[in-house]
Short mmCIF file of C-alpha atoms in Angstrom, two decimals:
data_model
loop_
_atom_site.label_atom_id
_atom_site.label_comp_id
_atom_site.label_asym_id
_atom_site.label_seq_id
_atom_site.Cartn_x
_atom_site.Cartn_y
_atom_site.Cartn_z
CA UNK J 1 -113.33 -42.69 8.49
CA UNK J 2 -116.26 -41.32 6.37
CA UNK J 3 -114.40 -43.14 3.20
CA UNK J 4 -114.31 -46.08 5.04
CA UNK J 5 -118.65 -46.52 5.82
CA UNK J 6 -119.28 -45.16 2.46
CA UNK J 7 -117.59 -48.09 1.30
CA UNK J 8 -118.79 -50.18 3.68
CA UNK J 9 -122.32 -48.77 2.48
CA UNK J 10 -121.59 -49.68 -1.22
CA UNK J 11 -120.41 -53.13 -0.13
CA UNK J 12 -123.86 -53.94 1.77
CA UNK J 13 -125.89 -53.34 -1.58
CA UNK J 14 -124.11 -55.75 -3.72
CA UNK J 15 -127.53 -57.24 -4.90
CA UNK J 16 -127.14 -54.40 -7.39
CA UNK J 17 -124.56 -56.24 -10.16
CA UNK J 18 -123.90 -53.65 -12.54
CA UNK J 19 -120.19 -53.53 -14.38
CA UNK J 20 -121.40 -50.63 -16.85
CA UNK J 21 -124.13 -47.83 -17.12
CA UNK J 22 -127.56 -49.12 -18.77
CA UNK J 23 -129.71 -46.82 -20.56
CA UNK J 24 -133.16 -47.60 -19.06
CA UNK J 25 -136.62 -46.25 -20.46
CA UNK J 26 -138.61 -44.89 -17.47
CA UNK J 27 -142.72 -45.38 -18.47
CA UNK J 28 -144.59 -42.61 -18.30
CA UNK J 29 -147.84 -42.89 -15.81
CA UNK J 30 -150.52 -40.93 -17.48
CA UNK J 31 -152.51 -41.32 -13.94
CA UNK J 32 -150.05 -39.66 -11.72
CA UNK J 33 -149.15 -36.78 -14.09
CA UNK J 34 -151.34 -35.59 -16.33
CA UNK J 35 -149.29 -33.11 -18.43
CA UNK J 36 -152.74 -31.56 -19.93
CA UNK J 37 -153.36 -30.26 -16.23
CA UNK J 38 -149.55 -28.82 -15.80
CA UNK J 39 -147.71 -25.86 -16.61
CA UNK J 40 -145.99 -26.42 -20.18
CA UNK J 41 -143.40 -23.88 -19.51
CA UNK J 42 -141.33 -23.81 -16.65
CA UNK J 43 -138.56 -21.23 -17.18
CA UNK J 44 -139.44 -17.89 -18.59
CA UNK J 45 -138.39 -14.73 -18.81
CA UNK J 46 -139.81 -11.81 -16.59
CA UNK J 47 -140.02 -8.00 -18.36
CA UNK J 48 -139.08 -7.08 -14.85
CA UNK J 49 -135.85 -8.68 -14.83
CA UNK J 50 -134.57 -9.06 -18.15
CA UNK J 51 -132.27 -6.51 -18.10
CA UNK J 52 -130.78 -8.52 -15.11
CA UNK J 53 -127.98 -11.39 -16.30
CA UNK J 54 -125.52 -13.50 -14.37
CA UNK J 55 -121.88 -12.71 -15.31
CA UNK J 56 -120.32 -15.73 -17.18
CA UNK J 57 -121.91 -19.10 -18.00
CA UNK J 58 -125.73 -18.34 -18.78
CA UNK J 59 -127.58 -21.51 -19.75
CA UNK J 60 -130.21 -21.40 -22.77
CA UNK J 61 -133.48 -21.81 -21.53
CA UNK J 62 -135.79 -24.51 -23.73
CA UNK J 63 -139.33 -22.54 -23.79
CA UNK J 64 -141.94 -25.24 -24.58
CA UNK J 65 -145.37 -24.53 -26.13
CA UNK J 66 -147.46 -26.97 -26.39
CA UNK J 67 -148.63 -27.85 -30.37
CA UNK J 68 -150.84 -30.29 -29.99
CA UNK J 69 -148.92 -33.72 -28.35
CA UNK J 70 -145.44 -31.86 -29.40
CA UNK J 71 -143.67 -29.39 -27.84
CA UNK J 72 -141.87 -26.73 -29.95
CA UNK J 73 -139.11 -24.61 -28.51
CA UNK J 74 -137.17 -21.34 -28.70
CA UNK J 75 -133.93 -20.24 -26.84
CA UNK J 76 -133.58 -17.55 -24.84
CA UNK J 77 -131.89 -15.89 -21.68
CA UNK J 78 -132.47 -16.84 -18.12
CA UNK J 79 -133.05 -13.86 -16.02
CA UNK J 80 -130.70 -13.98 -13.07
CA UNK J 81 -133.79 -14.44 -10.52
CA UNK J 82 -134.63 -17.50 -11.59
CA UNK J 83 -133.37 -20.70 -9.43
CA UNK J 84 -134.84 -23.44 -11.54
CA UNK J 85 -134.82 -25.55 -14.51
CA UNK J 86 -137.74 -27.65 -15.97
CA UNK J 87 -136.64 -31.57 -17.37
CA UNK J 88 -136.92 -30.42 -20.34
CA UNK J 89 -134.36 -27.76 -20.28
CA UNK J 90 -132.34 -30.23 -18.96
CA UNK J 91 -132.61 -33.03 -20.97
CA UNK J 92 -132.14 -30.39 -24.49
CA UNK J 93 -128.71 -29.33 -22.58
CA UNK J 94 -127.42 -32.28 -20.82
CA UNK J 95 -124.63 -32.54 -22.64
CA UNK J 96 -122.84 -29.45 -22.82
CA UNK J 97 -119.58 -29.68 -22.02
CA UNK J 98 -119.90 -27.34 -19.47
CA UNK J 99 -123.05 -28.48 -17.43
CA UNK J 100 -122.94 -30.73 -14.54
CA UNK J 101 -125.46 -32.25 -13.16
CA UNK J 102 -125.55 -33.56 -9.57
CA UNK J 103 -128.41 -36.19 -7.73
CA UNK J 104 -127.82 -34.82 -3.98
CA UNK J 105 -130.90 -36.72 -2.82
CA UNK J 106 -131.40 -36.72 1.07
CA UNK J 107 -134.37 -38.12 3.14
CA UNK J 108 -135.37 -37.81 6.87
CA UNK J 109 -134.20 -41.16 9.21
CA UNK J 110 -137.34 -42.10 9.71
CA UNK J 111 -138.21 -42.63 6.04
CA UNK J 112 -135.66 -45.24 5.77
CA UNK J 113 -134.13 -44.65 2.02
CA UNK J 114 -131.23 -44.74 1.22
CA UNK J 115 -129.71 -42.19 -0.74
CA UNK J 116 -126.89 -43.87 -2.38
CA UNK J 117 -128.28 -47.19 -3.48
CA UNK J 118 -131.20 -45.33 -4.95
CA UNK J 119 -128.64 -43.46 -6.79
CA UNK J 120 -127.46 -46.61 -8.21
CA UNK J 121 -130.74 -47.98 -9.59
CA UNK J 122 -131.34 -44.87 -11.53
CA UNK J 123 -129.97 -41.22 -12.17
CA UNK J 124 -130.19 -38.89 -14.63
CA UNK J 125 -127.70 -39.77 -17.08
CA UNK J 126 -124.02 -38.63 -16.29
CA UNK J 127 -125.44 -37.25 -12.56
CA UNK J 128 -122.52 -37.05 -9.85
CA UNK J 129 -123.93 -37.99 -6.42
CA UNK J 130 -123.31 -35.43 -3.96
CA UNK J 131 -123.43 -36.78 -0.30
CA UNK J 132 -125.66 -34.00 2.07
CA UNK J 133 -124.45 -35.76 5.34
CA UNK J 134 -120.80 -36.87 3.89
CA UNK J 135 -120.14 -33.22 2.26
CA UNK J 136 -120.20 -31.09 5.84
CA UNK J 137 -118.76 -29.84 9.22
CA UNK J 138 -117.12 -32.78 10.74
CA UNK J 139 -115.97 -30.52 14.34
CA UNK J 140 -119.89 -30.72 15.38
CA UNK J 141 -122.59 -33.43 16.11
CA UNK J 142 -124.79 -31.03 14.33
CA UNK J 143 -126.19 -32.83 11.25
CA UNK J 144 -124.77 -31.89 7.65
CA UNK J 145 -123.73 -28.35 9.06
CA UNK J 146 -121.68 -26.39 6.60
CA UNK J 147 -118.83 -27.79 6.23
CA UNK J 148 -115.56 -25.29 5.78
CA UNK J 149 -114.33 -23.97 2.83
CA UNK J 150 -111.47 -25.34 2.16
CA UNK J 151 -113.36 -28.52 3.31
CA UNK J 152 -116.08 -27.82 0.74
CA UNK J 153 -113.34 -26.90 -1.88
CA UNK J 154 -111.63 -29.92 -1.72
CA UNK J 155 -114.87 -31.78 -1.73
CA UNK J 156 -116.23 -30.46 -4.66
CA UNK J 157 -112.62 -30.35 -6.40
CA UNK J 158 -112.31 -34.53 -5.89
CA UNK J 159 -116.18 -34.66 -7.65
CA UNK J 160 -114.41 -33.02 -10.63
CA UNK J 161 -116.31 -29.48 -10.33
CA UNK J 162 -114.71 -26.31 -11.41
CA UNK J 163 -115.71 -22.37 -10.90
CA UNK J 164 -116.77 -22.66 -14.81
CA UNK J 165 -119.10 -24.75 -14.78
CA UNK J 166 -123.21 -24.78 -14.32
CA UNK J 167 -124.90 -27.10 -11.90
CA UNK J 168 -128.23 -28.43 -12.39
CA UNK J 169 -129.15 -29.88 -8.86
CA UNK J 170 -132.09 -32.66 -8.54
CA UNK J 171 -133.04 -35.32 -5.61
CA UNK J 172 -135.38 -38.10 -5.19
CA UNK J 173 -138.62 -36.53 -3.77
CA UNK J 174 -138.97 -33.32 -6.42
CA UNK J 175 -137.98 -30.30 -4.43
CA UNK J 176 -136.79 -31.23 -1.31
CA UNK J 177 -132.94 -31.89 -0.23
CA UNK J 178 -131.69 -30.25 -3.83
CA UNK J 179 -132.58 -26.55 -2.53
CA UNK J 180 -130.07 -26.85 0.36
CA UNK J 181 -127.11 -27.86 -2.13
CA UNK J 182 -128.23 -25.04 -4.60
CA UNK J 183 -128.08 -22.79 -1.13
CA UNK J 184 -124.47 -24.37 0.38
CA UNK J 185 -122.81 -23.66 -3.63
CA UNK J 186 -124.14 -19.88 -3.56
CA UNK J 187 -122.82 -19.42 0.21
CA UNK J 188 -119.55 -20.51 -0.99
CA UNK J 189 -119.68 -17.92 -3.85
CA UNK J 190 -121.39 -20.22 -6.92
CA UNK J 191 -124.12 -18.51 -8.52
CA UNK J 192 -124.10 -20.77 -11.86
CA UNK J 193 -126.48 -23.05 -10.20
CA UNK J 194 -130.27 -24.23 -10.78
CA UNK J 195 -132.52 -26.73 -9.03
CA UNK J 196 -133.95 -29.13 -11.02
CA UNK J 197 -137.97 -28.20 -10.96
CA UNK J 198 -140.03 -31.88 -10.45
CA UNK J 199 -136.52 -33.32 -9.42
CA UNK J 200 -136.46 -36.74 -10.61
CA UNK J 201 -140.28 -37.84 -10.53
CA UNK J 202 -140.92 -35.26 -12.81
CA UNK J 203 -137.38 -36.56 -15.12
CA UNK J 204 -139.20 -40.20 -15.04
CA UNK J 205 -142.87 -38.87 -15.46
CA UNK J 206 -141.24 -36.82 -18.61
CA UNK J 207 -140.34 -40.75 -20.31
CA UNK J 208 -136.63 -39.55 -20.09
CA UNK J 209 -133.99 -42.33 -19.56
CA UNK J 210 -131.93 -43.04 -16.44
CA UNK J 211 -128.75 -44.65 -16.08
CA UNK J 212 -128.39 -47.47 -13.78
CA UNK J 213 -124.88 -48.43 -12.57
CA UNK J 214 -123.88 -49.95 -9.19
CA UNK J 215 -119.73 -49.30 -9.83
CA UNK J 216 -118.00 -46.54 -11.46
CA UNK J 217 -116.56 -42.68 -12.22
CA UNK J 218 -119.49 -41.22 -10.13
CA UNK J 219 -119.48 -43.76 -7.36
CA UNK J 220 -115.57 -43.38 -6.82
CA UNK J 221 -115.48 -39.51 -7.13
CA UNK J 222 -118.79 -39.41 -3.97
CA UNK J 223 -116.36 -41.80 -2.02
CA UNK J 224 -113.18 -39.01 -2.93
CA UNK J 225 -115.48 -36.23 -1.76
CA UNK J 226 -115.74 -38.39 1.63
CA UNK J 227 -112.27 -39.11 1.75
CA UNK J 228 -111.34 -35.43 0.98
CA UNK J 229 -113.28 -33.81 3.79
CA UNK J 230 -112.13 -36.14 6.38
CA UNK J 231 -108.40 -35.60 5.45
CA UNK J 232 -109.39 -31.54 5.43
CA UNK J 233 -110.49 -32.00 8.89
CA UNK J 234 -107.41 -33.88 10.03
CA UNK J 235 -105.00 -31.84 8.91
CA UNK J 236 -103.70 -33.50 5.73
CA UNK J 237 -103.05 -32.55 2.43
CA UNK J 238 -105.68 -33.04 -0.42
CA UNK J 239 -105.40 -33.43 -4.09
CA UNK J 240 -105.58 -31.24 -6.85
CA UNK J 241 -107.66 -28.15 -6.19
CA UNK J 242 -110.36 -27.06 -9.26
CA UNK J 243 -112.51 -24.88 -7.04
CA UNK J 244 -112.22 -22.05 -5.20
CA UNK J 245 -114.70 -20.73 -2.73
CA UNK J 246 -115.37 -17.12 -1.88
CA UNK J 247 -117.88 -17.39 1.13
CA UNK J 248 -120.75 -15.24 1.52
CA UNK J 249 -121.43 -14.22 4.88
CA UNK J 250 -124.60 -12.63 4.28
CA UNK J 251 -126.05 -15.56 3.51
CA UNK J 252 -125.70 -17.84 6.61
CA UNK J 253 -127.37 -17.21 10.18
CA UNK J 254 -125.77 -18.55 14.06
CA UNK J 255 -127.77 -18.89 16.65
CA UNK J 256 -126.72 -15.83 18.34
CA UNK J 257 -127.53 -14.22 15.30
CA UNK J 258 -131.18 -15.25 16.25
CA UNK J 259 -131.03 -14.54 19.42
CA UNK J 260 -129.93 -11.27 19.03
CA UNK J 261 -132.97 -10.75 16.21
CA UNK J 262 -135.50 -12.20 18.95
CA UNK J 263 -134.91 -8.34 20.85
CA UNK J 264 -133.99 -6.28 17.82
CA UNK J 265 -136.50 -7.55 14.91
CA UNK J 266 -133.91 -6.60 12.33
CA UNK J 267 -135.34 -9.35 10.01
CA UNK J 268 -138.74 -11.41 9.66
CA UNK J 269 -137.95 -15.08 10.85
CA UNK J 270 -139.39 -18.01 8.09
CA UNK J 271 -139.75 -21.34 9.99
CA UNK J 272 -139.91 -23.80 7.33
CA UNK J 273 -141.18 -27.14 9.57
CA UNK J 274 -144.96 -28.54 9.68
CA UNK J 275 -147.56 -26.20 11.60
CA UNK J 276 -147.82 -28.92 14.45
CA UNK J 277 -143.68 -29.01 15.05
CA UNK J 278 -144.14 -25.45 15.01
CA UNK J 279 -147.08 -24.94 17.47
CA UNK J 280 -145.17 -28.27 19.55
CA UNK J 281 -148.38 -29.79 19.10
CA UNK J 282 -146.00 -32.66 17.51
CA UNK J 283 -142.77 -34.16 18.81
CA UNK J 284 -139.60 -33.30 17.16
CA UNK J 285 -138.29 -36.17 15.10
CA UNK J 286 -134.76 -36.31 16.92
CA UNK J 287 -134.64 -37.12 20.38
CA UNK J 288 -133.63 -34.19 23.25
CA UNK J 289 -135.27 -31.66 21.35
CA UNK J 290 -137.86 -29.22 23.08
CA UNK J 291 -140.82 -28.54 20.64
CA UNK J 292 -142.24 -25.75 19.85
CA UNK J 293 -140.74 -21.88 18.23
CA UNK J 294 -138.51 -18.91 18.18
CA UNK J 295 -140.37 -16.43 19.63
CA UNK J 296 -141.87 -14.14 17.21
CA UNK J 297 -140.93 -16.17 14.10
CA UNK J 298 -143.41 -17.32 11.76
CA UNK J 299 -144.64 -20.53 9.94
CA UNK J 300 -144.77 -21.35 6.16
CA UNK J 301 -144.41 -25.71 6.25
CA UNK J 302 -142.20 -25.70 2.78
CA UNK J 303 -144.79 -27.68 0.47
CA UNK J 304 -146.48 -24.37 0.26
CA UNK J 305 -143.89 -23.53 -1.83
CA UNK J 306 -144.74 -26.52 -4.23
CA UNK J 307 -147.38 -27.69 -6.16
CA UNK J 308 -148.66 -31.48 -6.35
CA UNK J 309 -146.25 -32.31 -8.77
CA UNK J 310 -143.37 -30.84 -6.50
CA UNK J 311 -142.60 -28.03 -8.81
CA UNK J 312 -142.27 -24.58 -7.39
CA UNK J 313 -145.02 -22.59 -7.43
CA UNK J 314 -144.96 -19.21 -10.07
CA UNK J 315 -144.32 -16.38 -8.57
CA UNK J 316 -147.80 -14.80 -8.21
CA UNK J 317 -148.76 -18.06 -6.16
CA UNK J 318 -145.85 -17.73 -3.97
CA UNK J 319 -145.94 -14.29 -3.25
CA UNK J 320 -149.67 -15.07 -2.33
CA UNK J 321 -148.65 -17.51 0.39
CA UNK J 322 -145.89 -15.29 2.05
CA UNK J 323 -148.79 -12.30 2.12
CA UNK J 324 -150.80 -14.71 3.91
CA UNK J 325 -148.50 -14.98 6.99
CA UNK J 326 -148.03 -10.92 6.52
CA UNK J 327 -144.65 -11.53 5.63
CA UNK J 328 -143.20 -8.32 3.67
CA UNK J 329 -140.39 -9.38 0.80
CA UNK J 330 -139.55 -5.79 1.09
CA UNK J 331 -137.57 -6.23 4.25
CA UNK J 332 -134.98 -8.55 6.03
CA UNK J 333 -135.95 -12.29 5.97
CA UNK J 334 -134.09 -15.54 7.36
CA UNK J 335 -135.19 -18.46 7.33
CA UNK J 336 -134.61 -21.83 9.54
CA UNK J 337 -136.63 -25.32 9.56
CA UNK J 338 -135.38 -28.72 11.07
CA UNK J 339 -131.69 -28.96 10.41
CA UNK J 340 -131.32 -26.10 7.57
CA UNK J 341 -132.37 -28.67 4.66
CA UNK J 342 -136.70 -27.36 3.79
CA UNK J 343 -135.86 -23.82 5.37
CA UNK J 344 -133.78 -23.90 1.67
CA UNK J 345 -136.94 -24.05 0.08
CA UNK J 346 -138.41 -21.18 1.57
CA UNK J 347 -135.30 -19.33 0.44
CA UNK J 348 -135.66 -20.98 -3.05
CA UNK J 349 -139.01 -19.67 -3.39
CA UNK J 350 -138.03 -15.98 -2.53
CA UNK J 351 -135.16 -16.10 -5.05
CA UNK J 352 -138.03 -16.46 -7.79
CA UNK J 353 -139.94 -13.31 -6.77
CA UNK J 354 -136.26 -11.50 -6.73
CA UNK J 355 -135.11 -11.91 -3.05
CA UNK J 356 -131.44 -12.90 -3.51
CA UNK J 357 -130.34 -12.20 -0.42
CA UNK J 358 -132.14 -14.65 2.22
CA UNK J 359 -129.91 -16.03 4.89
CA UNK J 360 -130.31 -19.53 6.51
CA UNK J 361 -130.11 -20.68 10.05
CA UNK J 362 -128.07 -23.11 9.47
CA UNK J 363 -128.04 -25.34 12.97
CA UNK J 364 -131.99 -24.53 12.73
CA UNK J 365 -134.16 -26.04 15.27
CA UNK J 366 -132.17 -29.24 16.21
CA UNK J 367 -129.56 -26.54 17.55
CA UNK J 368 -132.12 -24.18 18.71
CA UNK J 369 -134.17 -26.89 20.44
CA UNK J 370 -131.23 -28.74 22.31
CA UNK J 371 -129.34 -25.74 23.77
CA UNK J 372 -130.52 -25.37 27.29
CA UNK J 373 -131.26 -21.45 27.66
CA UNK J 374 -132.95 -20.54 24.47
CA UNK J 375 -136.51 -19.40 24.75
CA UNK J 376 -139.06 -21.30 23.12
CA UNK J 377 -142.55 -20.60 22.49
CA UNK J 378 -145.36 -22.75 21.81
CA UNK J 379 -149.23 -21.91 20.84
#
């Protein structure tokens, strides 16, 4: 049972004696971010798309100037294009009652970190862990596939989420595993939901606390949203339901979807991976997968949608790097990467220049890759 190893998993990090949450003062390292060379304003609003709002819950956006050291700041709309927040929107708002804010950190296999003990040592204060592997389809050996929506529902219901609230997503590495839970709450009909710009490095780099707790509300809700997904997927009844799905087709690609778009070229193909996975210059990290392409699809690795501090790129920068590859945000784009975790990036980026409505592949190349008659290109 997936309740059962994520307990196990807690149990195996007991060097990490914590009864309560601590408040702990991150330093600030002037040598890996210097905030004189950065963008002082993260969020802002576009004459394009002001007249543009999403329905409901509409967080206030902290606009900071810089005034010498201090920062001064004004309130004002966020245009409905925009899928981020900067840490210091965040840490003004953190506290309104109807914000949540969720660490869904996630790292490739062969990194070797773990997810839920990092967690532990330090969040953003009040941060639910969301689990990317625990919180998906359990009828496939795919990893962290979609899961189903009443499996998602129930899920999200046992982490305490409701339809009102606003979710500020973050992970460990900046912009990296947070894009594909901002993507899996708007495919199950959640638009009140922002990635956290800088993720966490840029949180600690800001001299913003962290909590540190090994036990707790958070750690028993992530093991309820384990529990809750495997009893979905059994057949048994769940607990109290506080959010309701309403799936959006649209935004989710099969593979015969792509195999069918290899003969009719309805929509541009994105693949989000490194140029040498892509060319099959490089091995695929998972074993049994062919390297190499989907014929005709093109390559933009997903750090070109970041800067150094892993913050996403304005628009004019990112519309620069999508020209590059002659890829035309006035038609059809999808997008697909490894396992349907960076190609979320791609998709993140286009939301900022006002493409809503970029699907993901969600099995993505370790489907693609493994299924014996799918054609495969390589340069």
């Amino acid at each position: 049972m997936a309740a059962a190893a994520f307990t196990r998993t807690l149990l195996g990090h007991r060097f990490i004696h914590c009864s309560q949450s601590l408040s702990l003062k991150i330093q600030t390292f002037p040598s890996l971010f210097n905030y004189s060379q950065k963008r002082p304003f993260y969020i802002r609003a576009d004459p394009v798309h002001t007249s543009h709002r999403t329905s409901g819950w509409v967080p206030r956006v902290i606009a900071s100037t810089m005034v010498g050291t201090k920062a001064s700041y004004s309130t004002q709309s966020l245009p409905a294009n925009e899928p981020v927040v900067s840490v210091d929107w965040l840490h003004a708002n953190l506290r309104e009652p109807d914000l949540k804010v969720l660490d869904a950190s996630w790292y490739m296999p062969d990194e070797q970190r773990n997810p839920i003990q990092e967690y532990q040592v330090a969040h953003i204060p009040g941060a639910l862990f969301f689990d990317v592997d625990g919180i998906s389809d359990r009828s496939t050996n795919l990893p962290h596939m979609l899961p189903s929506e009443e499996a998602f529902s129930a899920a999200v219901s046992a982490l305490g989420i409701e339809n009102k609230d606003g979710l500020v997503v973050y992970d460990g590495k900046g912009i990296f595993s947070a894009a594909r839970v901002w993507w899996m709450f708007r495919v199950f009909g959640h638009e009140k939901v922002w990635v956290l710009d800088g993720g966490l490095p840029r949180w600690r780099a800001s001299g913003y606390d962290v909590e540190s707790s090994a036990s707790g509300d958070a750690i028993l809700k992530a093991s309820a949203a384990s529990e809750a997904i495997e009893k979905v997927y059994h057949g048994q009844a769940v607990g109290p339901i506080t959010f309701q799905t309403k799936f959006q087709l649209h935004l989710v690609w099969t593979l015969e979807q792509v195999k069918k778009n290899i003969e009719d070229r309805t929509h541009q193909h994105i693949d989000a991976r490194s140029k040498a996975r892509f060319d099959g210059a490089a091995p695929e990290p998972r074993k049994g997968i062919r390297s190499g392409h989907v014929p005709g699809s093109k390559c933009i690795p997903f750090p070109q949608m970041l800067d150094a501090s892993q913050t996403l790129l304005p628009a004019d920068e990112l519309k620069k790097r999508f020209d590059q590859e002659g890829i035309s945000l006035e038609s059809p784009v999808f997008t697909s990467c490894g396992t349907g975790v960076t190609a979320c990036i791609l998709a993140l980026g286009m939301h900022r220049l006002g493409k809503q409505d970029v699907p993901v592949y969600d099995g993505s190349w370790t489907e693609w890759g493994a299924h014996p008659d799918t054609p495969v290109d390589t340069s």
